[in-house]
Coordinates of C-alpha atoms in Angstrom, one line a residue:
Chain A
M1 CA -11.9 201.1 -87.7
S2 CA -12.2 203.8 -85.1
T3 CA -12.6 203.2 -81.4
E4 CA -13.3 206.9 -80.9
G5 CA -15.6 207.6 -78.0
C6 CA -14.7 204.4 -76.4
E7 CA -12.0 205.7 -74.1
S8 CA -14.2 205.5 -71.0
R9 CA -14.5 201.8 -71.6
V10 CA -10.8 201.2 -71.2
I11 CA -9.4 200.0 -67.9
D12 CA -6.1 201.9 -67.8
G13 CA -3.8 199.5 -66.1
K14 CA -1.0 202.0 -65.7
V15 CA -3.2 204.4 -63.8
L16 CA -4.5 201.7 -61.5
A17 CA -1.0 200.4 -61.0
Q18 CA 0.1 203.9 -60.0
Q19 CA -2.7 204.1 -57.5
I20 CA -1.7 200.7 -56.0
E21 CA 2.0 201.6 -55.9
E22 CA 1.0 204.8 -54.0
E23 CA -0.7 202.7 -51.4
V24 CA 2.4 200.5 -51.1
R25 CA 4.7 203.4 -50.9
T26 CA 2.7 204.7 -47.9
G27 CA 2.7 201.3 -46.3
V28 CA 6.5 201.0 -46.8
E29 CA 7.0 204.4 -45.1
D30 CA 4.7 203.4 -42.2
L31 CA 6.7 200.2 -41.7
E32 CA 10.0 202.1 -41.8
S33 CA 8.9 204.8 -39.4
G34 CA 7.0 202.5 -37.1
R35 CA 9.3 199.5 -36.9
G36 CA 12.5 200.5 -38.7
V37 CA 12.0 197.8 -41.3
T38 CA 12.4 198.2 -45.0
P39 CA 10.6 195.5 -47.0
G40 CA 13.1 193.3 -49.0
L41 CA 12.4 191.3 -52.1
A42 CA 14.9 188.8 -53.5
T43 CA 14.4 187.9 -57.2
I44 CA 16.0 184.8 -58.6
L45 CA 16.6 184.6 -62.3
V46 CA 18.1 181.4 -63.8
G47 CA 19.7 181.7 -67.3
D48 CA 19.6 184.6 -69.7
D49 CA 16.2 184.5 -71.4
P50 CA 15.7 188.1 -72.6
A51 CA 12.0 188.2 -71.7
S52 CA 12.6 186.9 -68.2
R53 CA 15.4 189.4 -67.7
M54 CA 13.0 192.2 -68.8
Y55 CA 10.3 191.0 -66.4
V56 CA 12.8 191.0 -63.5
R57 CA 14.0 194.4 -64.5
L58 CA 10.4 195.7 -64.5
K59 CA 9.9 194.3 -61.0
H60 CA 13.1 195.9 -59.7
R61 CA 12.1 199.3 -61.1
A62 CA 8.7 199.0 -59.3
C63 CA 10.6 198.2 -56.1
E64 CA 12.6 201.4 -56.5
R65 CA 9.5 203.4 -57.0
V66 CA 7.8 202.2 -53.9
G67 CA 10.8 202.0 -51.6
I68 CA 11.2 198.2 -51.4
R69 CA 14.8 197.0 -51.2
A70 CA 15.4 194.5 -54.1
E71 CA 18.2 191.9 -54.2
D72 CA 19.0 190.4 -57.6
Y73 CA 20.2 186.7 -57.7
L74 CA 21.3 185.3 -61.0
L75 CA 22.2 181.7 -61.6
P76 CA 23.7 180.5 -64.9
T77 CA 21.6 178.3 -67.2
Q78 CA 23.8 175.3 -66.4
A79 CA 23.3 175.7 -62.6
S80 CA 21.8 172.6 -60.9
Q81 CA 18.5 172.2 -59.2
E82 CA 20.5 171.7 -56.0
E83 CA 22.2 175.1 -56.3
L84 CA 18.8 176.7 -56.9
L85 CA 17.3 175.0 -53.8
S86 CA 20.3 175.9 -51.7
L87 CA 19.9 179.5 -52.7
I88 CA 16.2 179.4 -51.8
Y89 CA 16.9 177.8 -48.4
T90 CA 19.5 180.6 -47.7
L91 CA 17.0 183.3 -48.6
N92 CA 14.3 181.6 -46.5
K93 CA 16.5 182.1 -43.5
N94 CA 17.6 185.6 -44.3
K95 CA 15.6 188.0 -42.1
D96 CA 16.2 191.0 -44.4
V97 CA 14.5 189.1 -47.2
H98 CA 10.7 189.2 -46.6
A99 CA 9.7 187.9 -50.0
I100 CA 11.2 185.7 -52.7
L101 CA 10.3 185.7 -56.4
L102 CA 11.5 182.9 -58.6
Q103 CA 11.2 184.1 -62.2
L104 CA 9.6 181.5 -64.5
P105 CA 10.1 179.7 -66.8
L106 CA 13.2 177.9 -65.6
P107 CA 15.5 176.1 -68.1
T108 CA 14.1 172.7 -68.9
H109 CA 16.4 170.6 -66.6
F110 CA 14.9 172.3 -63.5
S111 CA 11.8 171.2 -61.6
P112 CA 9.9 174.5 -61.1
Q113 CA 7.3 172.8 -58.9
E114 CA 9.9 171.6 -56.4
A115 CA 11.6 175.0 -56.4
M116 CA 8.4 176.9 -55.8
E117 CA 7.5 174.5 -53.0
A118 CA 10.9 175.2 -51.4
I119 CA 10.1 178.8 -50.9
A120 CA 8.8 179.5 -47.4
P121 CA 5.1 180.0 -47.8
E122 CA 5.2 183.3 -45.8
K123 CA 7.8 184.6 -48.3
D124 CA 5.9 183.4 -51.4
A125 CA 5.2 186.8 -53.0
D126 CA 3.8 185.1 -56.2
G127 CA 1.3 182.9 -54.3
F128 CA 2.3 179.8 -56.2
H129 CA 3.2 177.6 -53.2
P130 CA 0.7 174.7 -52.7
Y131 CA 0.0 175.8 -49.2
N132 CA -1.0 179.3 -50.4
M133 CA -2.9 177.9 -53.4
G134 CA -4.8 175.6 -51.0
K135 CA -5.7 178.4 -48.6
L136 CA -7.0 180.3 -51.7
M137 CA -9.0 177.4 -52.8
I138 CA -10.7 177.0 -49.4
G139 CA -11.6 180.7 -49.3
D140 CA -8.9 181.9 -46.9
E141 CA -7.1 184.2 -49.3
G142 CA -3.6 185.3 -48.1
L143 CA -0.8 185.4 -50.7
V144 CA -2.5 184.7 -53.9
P145 CA -1.2 184.9 -57.5
C146 CA -0.7 188.5 -58.6
T147 CA -2.6 188.6 -61.9
P148 CA -5.9 187.2 -60.5
H149 CA -5.5 189.5 -57.5
G150 CA -5.0 192.5 -59.8
I151 CA -8.1 191.6 -61.7
I152 CA -10.2 191.4 -58.5
R153 CA -8.8 194.7 -57.5
A154 CA -9.7 196.3 -60.8
L155 CA -13.3 195.0 -60.5
E156 CA -13.5 196.5 -57.1
E157 CA -12.1 199.8 -58.3
Y158 CA -14.6 200.0 -61.2
N159 CA -17.5 198.9 -58.9
V160 CA -18.3 195.8 -61.0
P161 CA -20.4 193.4 -58.9
V162 CA -19.3 189.8 -59.0
Q163 CA -21.7 187.8 -56.8
G164 CA -24.1 185.8 -59.0
K165 CA -22.5 187.1 -62.2
N166 CA -21.6 184.7 -65.0
V167 CA -17.8 184.6 -65.2
V168 CA -16.0 182.8 -68.0
I169 CA -12.3 182.2 -67.8
V170 CA -10.4 181.0 -70.9
G171 CA -7.2 179.2 -70.0
H172 CA -6.8 176.8 -67.1
S173 CA -3.1 177.5 -66.1
N174 CA -1.9 177.3 -62.5
V175 CA -0.7 180.9 -62.7
V176 CA -3.9 182.6 -63.9
G177 CA -6.9 180.4 -64.8
K178 CA -7.2 178.1 -61.8
P179 CA -6.5 180.7 -59.1
M180 CA -8.7 183.2 -60.9
A181 CA -11.6 180.7 -60.9
A182 CA -11.1 180.1 -57.1
M183 CA -11.2 183.9 -56.4
F184 CA -14.4 184.3 -58.3
L185 CA -15.9 181.3 -56.6
N186 CA -15.0 182.7 -53.2
R187 CA -17.0 185.8 -54.3
N188 CA -20.0 183.7 -55.3
A189 CA -19.8 184.2 -59.1
T190 CA -20.9 181.4 -61.3
V191 CA -17.7 180.3 -63.0
S192 CA -17.0 178.5 -66.2
I193 CA -13.4 177.5 -67.1
C194 CA -12.6 176.9 -70.8
H195 CA -9.4 176.0 -72.6
V196 CA -8.0 174.4 -75.7
F197 CA -10.0 171.3 -75.2
T198 CA -13.4 173.2 -75.0
D199 CA -15.6 172.1 -77.8
D200 CA -17.6 175.2 -78.3
L201 CA -15.8 178.2 -76.8
K202 CA -18.2 180.8 -78.3
K203 CA -21.2 179.2 -76.6
Y204 CA -19.4 179.9 -73.3
T205 CA -18.0 183.4 -74.0
L206 CA -21.3 184.6 -75.3
G207 CA -22.8 184.0 -71.8
A208 CA -20.1 185.9 -69.9
D209 CA -20.8 189.0 -67.9
I210 CA -17.1 189.0 -67.0
L211 CA -14.6 187.4 -69.3
V212 CA -10.9 186.7 -68.4
V213 CA -8.8 185.4 -71.3
A214 CA -5.3 184.1 -70.6
V215 CA -4.1 181.7 -73.3
G216 CA -1.6 183.6 -75.5
V217 CA -3.4 183.3 -78.8
K218 CA -3.5 186.6 -80.7
H219 CA -7.1 187.9 -81.1
L220 CA -8.8 184.6 -80.1
I221 CA -11.8 186.5 -78.9
K222 CA -13.7 188.3 -81.6
A223 CA -16.6 190.7 -81.3
D224 CA -19.2 188.1 -82.3
M225 CA -18.1 185.9 -79.3
V226 CA -19.1 188.4 -76.6
K227 CA -22.4 190.0 -75.5
E228 CA -23.0 193.7 -75.1
E229 CA -21.8 195.2 -71.8
V230 CA -19.3 192.5 -71.1
V231 CA -16.4 193.3 -68.8
I232 CA -13.1 191.9 -70.3
F233 CA -9.7 191.2 -68.8
D234 CA -7.1 190.3 -71.5
V235 CA -4.1 188.6 -69.9
G236 CA -2.6 187.2 -73.1
I237 CA 0.5 188.5 -74.7
T238 CA 1.7 187.6 -78.2
K239 CA 4.8 189.3 -79.4
E240 CA 5.2 189.9 -83.1
E241 CA 7.6 192.0 -85.1
D242 CA 5.2 194.9 -85.4
G243 CA 4.0 194.9 -81.8
V244 CA 2.4 193.2 -78.9
Y245 CA -1.1 191.7 -79.1
G246 CA -3.6 190.4 -76.6
D247 CA -6.0 187.5 -76.8
V248 CA -8.8 189.8 -77.5
D249 CA -9.5 191.6 -80.8
F250 CA -9.5 194.9 -78.9
E251 CA -10.4 197.3 -81.7
N252 CA -13.7 195.5 -82.5
V253 CA -14.6 194.0 -79.1
I254 CA -14.3 197.4 -77.3
K255 CA -17.5 198.5 -79.2
K256 CA -19.5 196.0 -77.3
A257 CA -17.7 195.9 -73.9
A258 CA -18.6 197.9 -70.9
L259 CA -15.0 197.7 -69.7
I260 CA -11.9 196.2 -71.3
T261 CA -8.2 196.1 -70.6
P262 CA -5.8 196.9 -73.4
V263 CA -2.6 195.0 -74.3
P264 CA -0.1 196.4 -73.4
G265 CA -1.0 198.7 -70.5
G266 CA -3.8 196.7 -69.0
V267 CA -3.3 193.7 -66.7
G268 CA 0.5 193.7 -66.9
P269 CA 1.3 196.8 -64.9
V270 CA -1.4 195.9 -62.3
T271 CA 0.2 192.5 -61.8
V272 CA 3.5 194.1 -61.0
A273 CA 1.9 196.5 -58.6
M274 CA 0.1 193.7 -56.8
L275 CA 3.5 192.0 -56.5
M276 CA 4.7 195.1 -54.6
K277 CA 1.6 194.9 -52.4
H278 CA 2.4 191.2 -51.6
V279 CA 6.0 192.0 -50.7
L280 CA 4.8 194.7 -48.3
R281 CA 2.4 192.2 -46.8
C282 CA 5.1 189.6 -46.3
A283 CA 7.2 192.3 -44.5
E284 CA 4.3 193.4 -42.4
N285 CA 3.5 189.8 -41.4
S286 CA 7.2 189.0 -40.6
F287 CA 7.0 189.9 -36.9
Chain B
M1 CA -43.9 156.2 -62.5
S2 CA -41.8 153.2 -63.4
T3 CA -38.1 153.1 -63.9
E4 CA -38.3 149.6 -65.3
G5 CA -35.6 148.8 -67.8
C6 CA -33.4 151.5 -66.4
E7 CA -31.3 149.3 -64.2
S8 CA -28.3 149.4 -66.5
R9 CA -28.2 153.1 -66.1
V10 CA -27.6 153.0 -62.4
I11 CA -24.1 153.4 -61.0
D12 CA -24.3 150.9 -58.1
G13 CA -22.1 152.6 -55.5
K14 CA -22.1 149.5 -53.2
V15 CA -20.7 147.3 -55.9
L16 CA -18.0 149.8 -56.9
A17 CA -17.2 150.3 -53.2
Q18 CA -16.8 146.5 -52.7
Q19 CA -14.4 146.4 -55.7
I20 CA -12.3 149.3 -54.2
E21 CA -12.3 147.7 -50.8
E22 CA -11.1 144.5 -52.3
E23 CA -8.1 146.4 -53.8
V24 CA -7.4 148.0 -50.5
R25 CA -7.6 144.6 -48.7
T26 CA -5.0 143.2 -51.1
G27 CA -2.8 146.3 -50.5
V28 CA -3.1 145.9 -46.8
E29 CA -2.1 142.3 -46.9
D30 CA 0.9 143.1 -49.1
L31 CA 2.0 145.8 -46.7
E32 CA 1.7 143.4 -43.8
S33 CA 3.5 140.6 -45.4
G34 CA 6.2 142.8 -47.1
R35 CA 6.9 145.2 -44.3
G36 CA 5.1 144.0 -41.3
V37 CA 3.0 147.1 -41.1
T38 CA -0.7 147.3 -40.5
P39 CA -2.2 150.6 -41.7
G40 CA -3.8 152.6 -38.9
L41 CA -6.5 155.2 -39.0
A42 CA -7.4 157.4 -36.0
T43 CA -10.8 159.0 -36.1
I44 CA -11.7 162.0 -34.0
L45 CA -15.2 162.7 -33.1
V46 CA -16.1 165.8 -31.0
G47 CA -19.5 165.8 -29.3
D48 CA -22.4 163.4 -29.8
D49 CA -24.1 164.4 -33.0
P50 CA -26.0 161.2 -34.0
A51 CA -25.3 161.6 -37.7
S52 CA -21.5 162.2 -37.1
R53 CA -21.4 159.1 -34.8
M54 CA -23.0 157.1 -37.6
Y55 CA -20.5 158.2 -40.2
V56 CA -17.6 157.4 -37.9
R57 CA -19.1 154.0 -37.2
L58 CA -19.5 153.3 -41.0
K59 CA -15.8 154.2 -41.4
H60 CA -14.7 151.9 -38.6
R61 CA -16.7 149.0 -40.1
A62 CA -15.1 149.6 -43.5
C63 CA -11.7 149.5 -41.7
E64 CA -12.6 146.2 -40.2
R65 CA -13.6 144.8 -43.7
V66 CA -10.3 145.8 -45.3
G67 CA -7.9 145.0 -42.4
I68 CA -7.1 148.6 -41.3
R69 CA -6.6 149.1 -37.6
A70 CA -8.9 151.9 -36.4
E71 CA -8.6 153.9 -33.3
D72 CA -11.5 155.8 -32.0
Y73 CA -10.9 159.2 -30.2
L74 CA -13.9 160.9 -28.6
L75 CA -13.9 164.4 -27.2
P76 CA -16.9 165.8 -25.3
T77 CA -18.8 168.7 -26.8
Q78 CA -17.4 171.0 -24.2
A79 CA -13.8 170.2 -25.0
S80 CA -11.6 173.1 -26.0
Q81 CA -9.9 173.8 -29.3
E82 CA -6.6 173.4 -27.4
E83 CA -7.5 169.9 -26.3
L84 CA -8.4 169.0 -29.9
L85 CA -5.2 170.4 -31.3
S86 CA -3.2 168.6 -28.6
L87 CA -4.8 165.3 -29.5
I88 CA -4.0 165.9 -33.2
Y89 CA -0.4 166.8 -32.4
T90 CA 0.0 163.6 -30.4
L91 CA -1.5 161.5 -33.3
N92 CA 0.8 163.3 -35.8
K93 CA 3.7 161.9 -33.8
N94 CA 2.3 158.4 -33.3
K95 CA 4.0 156.1 -35.8
D96 CA 1.2 153.5 -35.7
V97 CA -1.3 156.1 -36.8
H98 CA -0.8 156.6 -40.5
A99 CA -3.9 158.6 -41.2
I100 CA -6.1 160.9 -39.2
L101 CA -9.8 161.7 -39.8
L102 CA -11.5 164.6 -38.0
Q103 CA -15.2 164.1 -38.3
L104 CA -17.0 167.3 -39.3
P105 CA -18.9 169.3 -38.4
L106 CA -17.4 170.3 -35.1
P107 CA -19.4 172.0 -32.4
T108 CA -19.6 175.8 -33.1
H109 CA -17.0 177.0 -30.7
F110 CA -14.3 175.1 -32.6
S111 CA -12.3 176.4 -35.5
P112 CA -12.4 173.4 -38.0
Q113 CA -10.0 175.1 -40.4
E114 CA -7.3 175.5 -37.8
A115 CA -7.9 171.9 -36.7
M116 CA -7.7 170.5 -40.2
E117 CA -4.5 172.4 -40.8
A118 CA -3.0 171.0 -37.7
I119 CA -3.2 167.5 -39.1
A120 CA 0.1 166.4 -40.7
P121 CA -0.4 166.7 -44.5
E122 CA 0.9 163.2 -45.0
K123 CA -1.7 161.8 -42.6
D124 CA -4.5 163.9 -44.0
A125 CA -6.8 161.0 -45.2
D126 CA -9.6 163.4 -46.1
G127 CA -7.4 165.7 -48.3
F128 CA -8.7 168.9 -46.6
H129 CA -5.3 170.3 -45.6
P130 CA -4.5 173.5 -47.5
Y131 CA -1.2 171.9 -48.7
N132 CA -3.0 168.9 -50.2
M133 CA -5.7 171.1 -51.6
G134 CA -3.1 173.3 -53.2
K135 CA -1.3 170.3 -54.7
L136 CA -4.6 169.2 -56.2
M137 CA -5.2 172.6 -57.6
I138 CA -1.8 172.7 -59.4
G139 CA -2.5 169.3 -60.9
D140 CA -0.3 167.2 -58.6
E141 CA -3.0 165.1 -57.1
G142 CA -1.9 163.2 -53.9
L143 CA -4.3 163.0 -51.0
V144 CA -7.5 164.6 -52.4
P145 CA -11.0 164.8 -50.9
C146 CA -12.7 161.4 -51.0
T147 CA -16.0 162.2 -52.6
P148 CA -14.5 163.8 -55.8
H149 CA -11.9 161.1 -55.9
G150 CA -14.7 158.5 -55.8
I151 CA -16.5 160.2 -58.7
I152 CA -13.4 160.3 -60.8
R153 CA -12.9 156.6 -60.1
A154 CA -16.5 155.8 -61.1
L155 CA -16.1 157.7 -64.4
E156 CA -12.9 155.6 -65.1
E157 CA -14.8 152.4 -64.2
Y158 CA -17.6 153.1 -66.5
N159 CA -15.3 154.3 -69.3
V160 CA -16.8 157.8 -69.4
P161 CA -14.4 160.2 -71.2
V162 CA -13.7 163.5 -69.5
Q163 CA -11.4 165.5 -71.7
G164 CA -13.2 168.2 -73.6
K165 CA -16.6 167.3 -72.0
N166 CA -18.9 169.9 -70.5
V167 CA -19.0 169.3 -66.8
V168 CA -21.4 171.2 -64.5
I169 CA -20.9 171.1 -60.8
V170 CA -23.7 172.4 -58.6
G171 CA -22.4 173.5 -55.2
H172 CA -19.1 175.2 -54.5
S173 CA -18.2 173.7 -51.1
N174 CA -14.6 173.1 -50.0
V175 CA -15.4 169.4 -49.5
V176 CA -16.9 168.6 -52.9
G177 CA -17.6 171.4 -55.4
K178 CA -14.2 173.1 -55.5
P179 CA -11.9 170.1 -55.3
M180 CA -14.2 168.3 -57.8
A181 CA -13.8 171.3 -60.2
A182 CA -10.0 171.1 -59.9
M183 CA -10.0 167.4 -60.6
F184 CA -12.1 167.8 -63.8
L185 CA -9.9 170.7 -64.9
N186 CA -6.8 168.6 -64.3
R187 CA -8.4 166.1 -66.8
N188 CA -9.1 168.9 -69.3
A189 CA -12.9 169.0 -69.0
T190 CA -14.6 172.3 -69.5
V191 CA -16.0 173.0 -66.1
S192 CA -18.8 175.3 -64.8
I193 CA -19.5 175.7 -61.1
C194 CA -23.0 176.8 -60.1
H195 CA -24.5 177.4 -56.6
V196 CA -27.2 179.2 -54.8
F197 CA -26.2 182.6 -56.3
T198 CA -26.4 181.3 -59.9
D199 CA -29.1 183.2 -61.8
D200 CA -30.2 180.6 -64.3
L201 CA -29.2 177.1 -63.1
K202 CA -31.2 175.3 -65.8
K203 CA -29.2 177.1 -68.5
Y204 CA -26.1 175.5 -67.1
T205 CA -27.4 172.1 -66.2
L206 CA -28.9 171.6 -69.7
G207 CA -25.4 171.9 -71.2
A208 CA -23.9 169.3 -69.0
D209 CA -22.4 166.1 -70.4
I210 CA -21.5 165.2 -66.8
L211 CA -23.4 166.7 -63.9
V212 CA -22.3 166.6 -60.2
V213 CA -24.8 167.9 -57.7
A214 CA -23.8 168.5 -54.1
V215 CA -26.0 171.0 -52.4
G216 CA -28.5 169.1 -50.1
V217 CA -31.7 170.4 -51.7
K218 CA -34.1 167.5 -52.2
H219 CA -34.9 166.9 -55.9
L220 CA -33.4 170.2 -57.1
I221 CA -32.6 168.7 -60.4
K222 CA -35.7 167.8 -62.5
A223 CA -35.9 165.9 -65.8
D224 CA -36.4 169.1 -67.8
M225 CA -33.1 170.5 -66.5
V226 CA -30.8 167.8 -68.1
K227 CA -30.2 166.7 -71.6
E228 CA -30.4 163.1 -72.9
E229 CA -27.5 160.8 -72.1
V230 CA -26.1 163.0 -69.3
V231 CA -24.0 161.2 -66.6
I232 CA -25.1 162.3 -63.1
F233 CA -23.5 162.1 -59.7
D234 CA -25.8 162.9 -56.9
V235 CA -23.9 163.8 -53.7
G236 CA -26.8 165.5 -51.9
I237 CA -28.5 163.9 -48.9
T238 CA -31.7 165.2 -47.4
K239 CA -33.2 163.1 -44.6
E240 CA -36.9 163.2 -44.1
E241 CA -39.2 161.0 -41.9
D242 CA -40.0 158.7 -44.8
G243 CA -36.6 158.3 -46.2
V244 CA -33.4 159.7 -47.6
Y245 CA -33.4 161.9 -50.7
G246 CA -30.8 163.1 -53.2
D247 CA -30.5 166.4 -55.0
V248 CA -31.8 164.8 -58.2
D249 CA -35.4 163.7 -58.9
F250 CA -34.0 160.2 -59.6
E251 CA -37.2 158.5 -60.7
N252 CA -37.8 161.0 -63.6
V253 CA -34.2 162.0 -64.4
I254 CA -33.1 158.4 -64.9
K255 CA -35.2 158.1 -68.0
K256 CA -32.9 160.7 -69.7
A257 CA -29.6 159.8 -68.1
A258 CA -26.9 157.5 -69.5
L259 CA -25.6 156.9 -66.0
I260 CA -26.8 158.1 -62.6
T261 CA -26.0 157.4 -59.0
P262 CA -28.9 156.7 -56.6
V263 CA -29.3 158.1 -53.1
P264 CA -28.7 156.2 -50.9
G265 CA -26.3 153.6 -52.3
G266 CA -24.4 155.8 -54.8
V267 CA -21.7 158.2 -54.0
G268 CA -21.8 157.5 -50.3
P269 CA -20.3 154.0 -50.1
V270 CA -17.7 154.9 -52.8
T271 CA -16.6 157.9 -50.6
V272 CA -16.0 155.6 -47.7
A273 CA -14.1 153.1 -49.8
M274 CA -11.9 155.9 -51.2
L275 CA -11.1 156.9 -47.6
M276 CA -9.8 153.3 -47.1
K277 CA -7.7 153.7 -50.2
H278 CA -6.2 156.9 -48.8
V279 CA -5.4 155.4 -45.4
L280 CA -3.6 152.6 -47.2
R281 CA -1.7 155.2 -49.3
C282 CA -0.7 157.1 -46.2
A283 CA 0.7 153.9 -44.7
E284 CA 2.5 152.9 -47.9
N285 CA 4.1 156.4 -48.0
S286 CA 5.1 156.4 -44.4
F287 CA 8.6 155.0 -44.9

């Protein structure tokens, strides 16, 4: 099946990410020339999960591109929660570290929630601290999770109106689904949140003007589940031997969509770029 | 029009509130006999708005019924934000005050958000502090807003299953709509949040297994907007000369509903009872 002629419907995440990184680079230069401060990000990786290592590497490369100083902290799989917390407390006090990123998931004997809560809210580049989540929920958006923030940015960039629109989010995780819902509610969209317990997913997705899918089930969303002119953000990633797949059957769905993100090259790069923006913001606010 | 024969469909908020208060009374006695501690609530009222005064009075009376020691702090309308914050800081440090309630709304020259954030999260009986909101959002429910908490309690009491059910919330306030959505998501309901910007409210409400309405528009929800056997919580209050009205056209809607709360005598008393439960919890956790 051909998707010829559909190029203009694709949200190119790499291009948008470059644009955001360019803004960050300018901000970093301003901060250095104005106040002599270089933004610093400390990443913490526990264990040697290959995917996690790759994600951390991608973030370090982005830091290099925009001029953020990145510090790489590695703990062995058998490290203790206490060692992790101790590292976080040290980084909280370190004035050269403006932002801290704890790469998830942690090995199973750790408490990720306690660790994320140990990060100083003002250094919480990922926006997962309960204080930052709560601020988001009450409409006072500061450091918010990077993926939802990137999606809002993309909507702005493509001039997609949000107020009064019917938004459907598939997936109710703390990382994407729930903060995404809060951000759309803050912008006065009508929001429905579906997930594995939803009895009739298609009934919901068919009503969506804007559809965000973040569950990690390959090609869950088929063409007959969306209406014409829908705007779709595909956050899911399923890795198989022959490639990487999103939650949306891209090849067929694109024929109905007004705008759609591909996988890979859609939401992923924008998420990393938003992380850079958050690190810069942490540094700017650190005075 | 008669609602005869529909009595069994009414969720009697006063009866449920009495039951909750009875639990709190027992908890208070246990705390007094076990640890010699009487739970203490400090209420803060700024100005002389008659409705706010009445609400504070209702809360003090509930405290009396369950054995909670209530302290009444009054600031004049012309008080400053600094005076209010100073009072809050003093109460935060007071070991006999386990919970603090700031009656809203404040006169317009105050910043309610800053004031609510000044309350120590562990004394935040209303659950409005960003930290507590964030914990709620990530599924770690501690001190949550009283009205949504009361609705969840009522659903448990009436054995209404929530997981996989289609829940529609009308109103996206920080006090009810947004925390209510989070609580239903935490229980794996499919949740839609509508509000004044929703283009086709009826389309949403017709799909609701459970409907929570909290907007303050008299009789917004008519019988033709709900399906048979819906469970309805009416949080709205509109005062008119001849009485108090809810957001639901109770007299007609009750004929279709499996369960419905009246106004007055529904969600209101349960909210106050949940506040008492929260004050007790603050005292229990204060060691």
